[in-house]
Amino acid sequence: MSNILTKKDLNKAFIRWTLFSQICFNYETMQSCGVVYALGPALEKIYGDDPELLKQKLDAHFKFFNTQPWMGNPILSATLAIEETKEPGCSETANAIKTSLMGPFAGLGDSIFFVLPKTILGAIAAYMAVEGSAIGVVMCVAVGLAMLIVRKFLWNVGYTQGVKFITSNQAVLNNLTDSASVLGLCVVGALIASMVTASIPLTFTVGEATKSVQETLDSIMPNLVPLLVASGTYWALGRKNMTSTKMVWIIIVISILAYSLGILA
């Protein structure tokens, strides 16, 4: 490695990718504009003595690229490390790495950094908010800062060790994803029982005995009605042309009607 780039150059590229990874996102090349914007100053420093070659290098990276932005960090920093060697065909090698890793890294990043933290922490923070506590908000901010540190760590690792750090620890990351998925399901399941308060106030009489429908359902399975409500909502959200906004209004209308008719309490 020729060590053309300084720490300041690498930090500049990291900040640019962090803030503008989705800039000019388009359906032809996806995140290519963000890639070139992030790598541009560093490539200019590496190839600035040959304007025509610099133009070719920039054009080489204006190719299709799309991944979860956080997991793009090790890919792009490894790309800079490869370009810094100025070896023949280094841009082709860098693009081959980008193409081969953007798909797997996207799935990994979506699970670990995007979906699960928001699902788990958002659910916990919402429950704390209902209980009148602001700790959930503080926790989410703290985790967000921690995630930013992780992004910088991945950027540094990609530059110094290449993507082999990620690929060699693939099994560990997969286990982490599976564990976080189980934790997320447990948290959501607990919140359904504690936050969804649907119940059936109807009663039925057999002879002199009066039995509540809700008590009967609870004897079969506690919180069965909240579970059915949540499951029905989840199922409906997967239907064609159904959006979360429509689903909110449907729940409001059904709740008002069912309460007015005495079906739900």
mmCIF file of C-alpha atoms in Angstrom, residues 3-238:
data_model
loop_
_atom_site.group_PDB
_atom_site.id
_atom_site.type_symbol
_atom_site.label_atom_id
_atom_site.label_comp_id
_atom_site.label_asym_id
_atom_site.label_seq_id
_atom_site.Cartn_x
_atom_site.Cartn_y
_atom_site.Cartn_z
ATOM 1 C CA ASN A 3 -0.166 5.321 1.790
ATOM 2 C CA ILE A 4 -1.129 8.199 -0.469
ATOM 3 C CA LEU A 5 -4.280 8.881 1.530
ATOM 4 C CA THR A 6 -4.078 10.428 4.974
ATOM 5 C CA LYS A 7 -6.421 9.876 7.893
ATOM 6 C CA LYS A 8 -8.062 13.186 7.015
ATOM 7 C CA ASP A 9 -8.776 11.946 3.479
ATOM 8 C CA LEU A 10 -10.315 8.738 4.780
ATOM 9 C CA ASN A 11 -12.449 10.586 7.328
ATOM 10 C CA LYS A 12 -13.670 12.931 4.616
ATOM 11 C CA ALA A 13 -14.729 10.002 2.453
ATOM 12 C CA PHE A 14 -16.435 8.380 5.466
ATOM 13 C CA ILE A 15 -18.406 11.540 6.287
ATOM 14 C CA ARG A 16 -19.450 11.984 2.681
ATOM 15 C CA TRP A 17 -20.716 8.409 2.433
ATOM 16 C CA THR A 18 -22.450 8.638 5.812
ATOM 17 C CA LEU A 19 -24.345 11.808 4.901
ATOM 18 C CA PHE A 20 -24.852 11.404 1.162
ATOM 19 C CA SER A 21 -24.897 7.680 0.376
ATOM 20 C CA GLN A 22 -28.390 8.011 -1.140
ATOM 21 C CA ILE A 23 -27.749 11.276 -3.018
ATOM 22 C CA CYS A 24 -29.330 11.316 -6.521
ATOM 23 C CA PHE A 25 -30.572 7.758 -5.989
ATOM 24 C CA ASN A 26 -31.888 6.437 -9.297
ATOM 25 C CA TYR A 27 -33.212 3.194 -10.735
ATOM 26 C CA GLU A 28 -30.426 2.883 -13.303
ATOM 27 C CA THR A 29 -27.329 2.917 -11.088
ATOM 28 C CA MET A 30 -28.914 3.201 -7.614
ATOM 29 C CA GLN A 31 -26.233 4.552 -5.222
ATOM 30 C CA SER A 32 -23.496 5.232 -7.787
ATOM 31 C CA CYS A 33 -23.757 9.000 -7.309
ATOM 32 C CA GLY A 34 -23.204 8.598 -3.575
ATOM 33 C CA VAL A 35 -20.238 6.303 -4.234
ATOM 34 C CA VAL A 36 -18.530 8.740 -6.580
ATOM 35 C CA TYR A 37 -19.289 11.704 -4.318
ATOM 36 C CA ALA A 38 -17.745 9.880 -1.352
ATOM 37 C CA LEU A 39 -14.681 8.536 -3.171
ATOM 38 C CA GLY A 40 -14.171 11.506 -5.495
ATOM 39 C CA PRO A 41 -11.737 13.631 -3.421
ATOM 40 C CA ALA A 42 -9.654 10.575 -2.500
ATOM 41 C CA LEU A 43 -9.490 9.404 -6.119
ATOM 42 C CA GLU A 44 -8.527 12.923 -7.153
ATOM 43 C CA LYS A 45 -5.614 12.811 -4.724
ATOM 44 C CA ILE A 46 -4.518 9.405 -5.998
ATOM 45 C CA TYR A 47 -4.844 10.114 -9.729
ATOM 46 C CA GLY A 48 -4.853 13.919 -9.799
ATOM 47 C CA ASP A 49 -1.592 14.073 -11.752
ATOM 48 C CA ASP A 50 -3.349 12.492 -14.746
ATOM 49 C CA PRO A 51 -6.727 14.214 -15.417
ATOM 50 C CA GLU A 52 -7.705 11.778 -18.152
ATOM 51 C CA LEU A 53 -6.991 8.745 -15.940
ATOM 52 C CA LEU A 54 -8.887 10.377 -13.085
ATOM 53 C CA LYS A 55 -11.876 10.807 -15.369
ATOM 54 C CA GLN A 56 -11.714 7.128 -16.286
ATOM 55 C CA LYS A 57 -11.518 6.100 -12.627
ATOM 56 C CA LEU A 58 -14.525 8.212 -11.675
ATOM 57 C CA ASP A 59 -16.465 6.796 -14.598
ATOM 58 C CA ALA A 60 -15.475 3.267 -13.557
ATOM 59 C CA HIS A 61 -17.163 3.769 -10.197
ATOM 60 C CA PHE A 62 -20.262 5.339 -11.747
ATOM 61 C CA LYS A 63 -21.626 1.807 -12.124
ATOM 62 C CA PHE A 64 -24.582 0.059 -10.529
ATOM 63 C CA PHE A 65 -24.176 -0.204 -6.768
ATOM 64 C CA ASN A 66 -26.814 -0.759 -4.135
ATOM 65 C CA THR A 67 -26.417 -2.013 -0.583
ATOM 66 C CA GLN A 68 -27.440 -1.158 2.946
ATOM 67 C CA PRO A 69 -25.543 2.146 3.467
ATOM 68 C CA TRP A 70 -23.954 1.104 6.757
ATOM 69 C CA MET A 71 -22.531 -2.084 5.255
ATOM 70 C CA GLY A 72 -21.280 -0.055 2.319
ATOM 71 C CA ASN A 73 -18.599 1.326 4.661
ATOM 72 C CA PRO A 74 -16.176 -1.634 4.573
ATOM 73 C CA ILE A 75 -16.805 -2.110 0.847
ATOM 74 C CA LEU A 76 -15.957 1.479 -0.089
ATOM 75 C CA SER A 77 -12.994 1.814 2.269
ATOM 76 C CA ALA A 78 -11.601 -1.450 0.859
ATOM 77 C CA THR A 79 -12.158 0.041 -2.591
ATOM 78 C CA LEU A 80 -9.982 3.017 -1.651
ATOM 79 C CA ALA A 81 -7.273 0.702 -0.332
ATOM 80 C CA ILE A 82 -7.279 -1.152 -3.654
ATOM 81 C CA GLU A 83 -7.260 2.052 -5.730
ATOM 82 C CA GLU A 84 -4.410 3.419 -3.628
ATOM 83 C CA THR A 85 -2.128 0.658 -4.893
ATOM 84 C CA LYS A 86 -2.437 2.108 -8.437
ATOM 85 C CA GLU A 87 -1.902 -1.393 -9.780
ATOM 86 C CA PRO A 88 -3.118 -2.151 -13.330
ATOM 87 C CA GLY A 89 -6.748 -3.272 -13.223
ATOM 88 C CA CYS A 90 -7.265 -2.119 -9.634
ATOM 89 C CA SER A 91 -10.558 -0.397 -10.505
ATOM 90 C CA GLU A 92 -11.877 -3.587 -12.101
ATOM 91 C CA THR A 93 -10.882 -5.514 -8.976
ATOM 92 C CA ALA A 94 -12.584 -2.952 -6.727
ATOM 93 C CA ASN A 95 -15.775 -3.058 -8.807
ATOM 94 C CA ALA A 96 -15.761 -6.855 -8.723
ATOM 95 C CA ILE A 97 -15.627 -6.706 -4.928
ATOM 96 C CA LYS A 98 -18.408 -4.129 -4.824
ATOM 97 C CA THR A 99 -20.614 -6.190 -7.115
ATOM 98 C CA SER A 100 -20.057 -9.487 -5.302
ATOM 99 C CA LEU A 101 -20.571 -8.117 -1.779
ATOM 100 C CA MET A 102 -23.296 -5.501 -2.137
ATOM 101 C CA GLY A 103 -26.084 -8.112 -2.140
ATOM 102 C CA PRO A 104 -25.021 -10.259 0.831
ATOM 103 C CA PHE A 105 -23.966 -7.212 2.823
ATOM 104 C CA ALA A 106 -27.327 -5.549 2.145
ATOM 105 C CA GLY A 107 -29.222 -8.418 3.760
ATOM 106 C CA LEU A 108 -26.810 -8.509 6.674
ATOM 107 C CA GLY A 109 -26.983 -4.757 7.239
ATOM 108 C CA ASP A 110 -30.758 -4.597 6.960
ATOM 109 C CA SER A 111 -31.135 -7.268 9.641
ATOM 110 C CA ILE A 112 -28.487 -6.172 12.142
ATOM 111 C CA PHE A 113 -28.445 -2.393 11.771
ATOM 112 C CA PHE A 114 -31.769 -1.337 10.310
ATOM 113 C CA VAL A 115 -34.721 -3.582 11.084
ATOM 114 C CA LEU A 116 -33.957 -5.252 14.416
ATOM 115 C CA PRO A 117 -32.686 -2.248 16.445
ATOM 116 C CA LYS A 118 -35.651 -0.142 15.380
ATOM 117 C CA THR A 119 -38.116 -2.931 16.051
ATOM 118 C CA ILE A 120 -36.753 -3.875 19.466
ATOM 119 C CA LEU A 121 -35.778 -0.435 20.766
ATOM 120 C CA GLY A 122 -38.789 1.267 19.242
ATOM 121 C CA ALA A 123 -41.115 -1.180 20.950
ATOM 122 C CA ILE A 124 -39.361 -0.800 24.311
ATOM 123 C CA ALA A 125 -39.272 3.010 23.999
ATOM 124 C CA ALA A 126 -42.987 3.093 23.132
ATOM 125 C CA TYR A 127 -43.842 1.034 26.193
ATOM 126 C CA MET A 128 -41.726 3.324 28.402
ATOM 127 C CA ALA A 129 -43.444 6.363 26.901
ATOM 128 C CA VAL A 130 -46.857 4.939 27.757
ATOM 129 C CA GLU A 131 -45.619 4.433 31.310
ATOM 130 C CA GLY A 132 -44.504 8.098 31.422
ATOM 131 C CA SER A 133 -40.760 7.466 31.193
ATOM 132 C CA ALA A 134 -38.369 9.289 28.855
ATOM 133 C CA ILE A 135 -35.625 6.698 29.290
ATOM 134 C CA GLY A 136 -36.658 5.031 26.042
ATOM 135 C CA VAL A 137 -35.836 8.167 24.052
ATOM 136 C CA VAL A 138 -32.451 8.508 25.762
ATOM 137 C CA MET A 139 -31.761 4.828 25.079
ATOM 138 C CA CYS A 140 -32.568 5.180 21.385
ATOM 139 C CA VAL A 141 -30.290 8.227 21.055
ATOM 140 C CA ALA A 142 -27.477 6.394 22.846
ATOM 141 C CA VAL A 143 -27.846 3.360 20.591
ATOM 142 C CA GLY A 144 -27.859 5.635 17.545
ATOM 143 C CA LEU A 145 -24.535 7.124 18.616
ATOM 144 C CA ALA A 146 -23.170 3.646 19.269
ATOM 145 C CA MET A 147 -24.219 2.585 15.785
ATOM 146 C CA LEU A 148 -22.358 5.572 14.332
ATOM 147 C CA ILE A 149 -19.215 4.366 16.119
ATOM 148 C CA VAL A 150 -19.785 0.911 14.627
ATOM 149 C CA ARG A 151 -20.035 2.446 11.159
ATOM 150 C CA LYS A 152 -16.689 4.184 11.639
ATOM 151 C CA PHE A 153 -15.182 0.930 12.915
ATOM 152 C CA LEU A 154 -16.379 -0.910 9.809
ATOM 153 C CA TRP A 155 -14.914 1.816 7.625
ATOM 154 C CA ASN A 156 -11.503 1.526 9.295
ATOM 155 C CA VAL A 157 -11.574 -2.268 9.149
ATOM 156 C CA GLY A 158 -12.442 -2.225 5.450
ATOM 157 C CA TYR A 159 -9.446 0.001 4.697
ATOM 158 C CA THR A 160 -6.863 -1.742 6.872
ATOM 159 C CA GLN A 161 -7.950 -5.376 6.560
ATOM 160 C CA GLY A 162 -10.164 -5.402 3.520
ATOM 161 C CA VAL A 163 -13.517 -7.140 3.471
ATOM 162 C CA LYS A 164 -11.921 -10.354 4.764
ATOM 163 C CA PHE A 165 -12.768 -9.243 8.317
ATOM 164 C CA ILE A 166 -16.472 -9.372 7.470
ATOM 165 C CA THR A 167 -16.343 -12.488 5.326
ATOM 166 C CA SER A 168 -14.201 -14.446 7.814
ATOM 167 C CA ASN A 169 -16.704 -13.674 10.573
ATOM 168 C CA GLN A 170 -19.763 -14.466 8.469
ATOM 169 C CA ALA A 171 -20.886 -17.324 10.744
ATOM 170 C CA VAL A 172 -20.694 -15.117 13.841
ATOM 171 C CA LEU A 173 -22.690 -12.372 12.132
ATOM 172 C CA ASN A 174 -25.317 -14.870 10.981
ATOM 173 C CA ASN A 175 -25.696 -16.171 14.543
ATOM 174 C CA LEU A 176 -25.990 -12.593 15.781
ATOM 175 C CA THR A 177 -28.727 -11.920 13.240
ATOM 176 C CA ASP A 178 -30.659 -15.057 14.232
ATOM 177 C CA SER A 179 -30.349 -14.231 17.951
ATOM 178 C CA ALA A 180 -31.506 -10.664 17.417
ATOM 179 C CA SER A 181 -34.471 -11.937 15.375
ATOM 180 C CA VAL A 182 -35.563 -14.212 18.230
ATOM 181 C CA LEU A 183 -35.161 -11.357 20.712
ATOM 182 C CA GLY A 184 -37.201 -9.069 18.484
ATOM 183 C CA LEU A 185 -40.035 -11.604 18.273
ATOM 184 C CA CYS A 186 -40.038 -12.028 22.067
ATOM 185 C CA VAL A 187 -40.209 -8.257 22.597
ATOM 186 C CA VAL A 188 -43.025 -7.801 20.073
ATOM 187 C CA GLY A 189 -44.925 -10.751 21.533
ATOM 188 C CA ALA A 190 -44.672 -9.323 25.048
ATOM 189 C CA LEU A 191 -45.820 -5.916 23.846
ATOM 190 C CA ILE A 192 -48.887 -7.397 22.153
ATOM 191 C CA ALA A 193 -49.973 -8.855 25.487
ATOM 192 C CA SER A 194 -49.268 -5.661 27.434
ATOM 193 C CA MET A 195 -50.168 -2.889 24.965
ATOM 194 C CA VAL A 196 -53.108 -4.227 22.916
ATOM 195 C CA THR A 197 -56.101 -4.064 25.245
ATOM 196 C CA ALA A 198 -58.922 -5.503 23.162
ATOM 197 C CA SER A 199 -61.458 -7.585 25.106
ATOM 198 C CA ILE A 200 -64.962 -8.982 24.521
ATOM 199 C CA PRO A 201 -67.583 -7.887 27.115
ATOM 200 C CA LEU A 202 -70.306 -10.293 25.881
ATOM 201 C CA THR A 203 -71.771 -12.868 28.248
ATOM 202 C CA PHE A 204 -73.924 -15.952 27.746
ATOM 203 C CA THR A 205 -76.297 -17.683 30.117
ATOM 204 C CA VAL A 206 -76.864 -21.409 30.506
ATOM 205 C CA GLY A 207 -79.635 -22.111 33.039
ATOM 206 C CA GLU A 208 -78.772 -20.061 36.087
ATOM 207 C CA ALA A 209 -75.105 -19.793 35.211
ATOM 208 C CA THR A 210 -73.725 -16.707 33.464
ATOM 209 C CA LYS A 211 -70.386 -16.903 31.772
ATOM 210 C CA SER A 212 -68.267 -14.142 30.290
ATOM 211 C CA VAL A 213 -66.925 -14.719 26.779
ATOM 212 C CA GLN A 214 -63.666 -13.009 27.742
ATOM 213 C CA GLU A 215 -63.189 -15.264 30.779
ATOM 214 C CA THR A 216 -63.783 -18.301 28.613
ATOM 215 C CA LEU A 217 -61.202 -17.132 26.060
ATOM 216 C CA ASP A 218 -58.709 -16.328 28.835
ATOM 217 C CA SER A 219 -59.112 -19.856 30.189
ATOM 218 C CA ILE A 220 -58.181 -21.179 26.751
ATOM 219 C CA MET A 221 -55.336 -18.759 26.172
ATOM 220 C CA PRO A 222 -54.701 -15.465 27.998
ATOM 221 C CA ASN A 223 -54.564 -12.413 25.711
ATOM 222 C CA LEU A 224 -55.991 -14.401 22.807
ATOM 223 C CA VAL A 225 -58.002 -11.420 21.514
ATOM 224 C CA PRO A 226 -55.014 -9.046 21.406
ATOM 225 C CA LEU A 227 -53.077 -11.772 19.577
ATOM 226 C CA LEU A 228 -55.857 -12.169 17.002
ATOM 227 C CA VAL A 229 -56.054 -8.398 16.523
ATOM 228 C CA ALA A 230 -52.302 -8.097 15.994
ATOM 229 C CA SER A 231 -52.176 -11.141 13.713
ATOM 230 C CA GLY A 232 -55.103 -9.865 11.658
ATOM 231 C CA THR A 233 -53.461 -6.476 11.303
ATOM 232 C CA TYR A 234 -50.168 -8.051 10.227
ATOM 233 C CA TRP A 235 -51.990 -10.221 7.688
ATOM 234 C CA ALA A 236 -53.943 -7.253 6.294
ATOM 235 C CA LEU A 237 -50.770 -5.196 5.856
ATOM 236 C CA GLY A 238 -49.503 -7.856 3.468
#
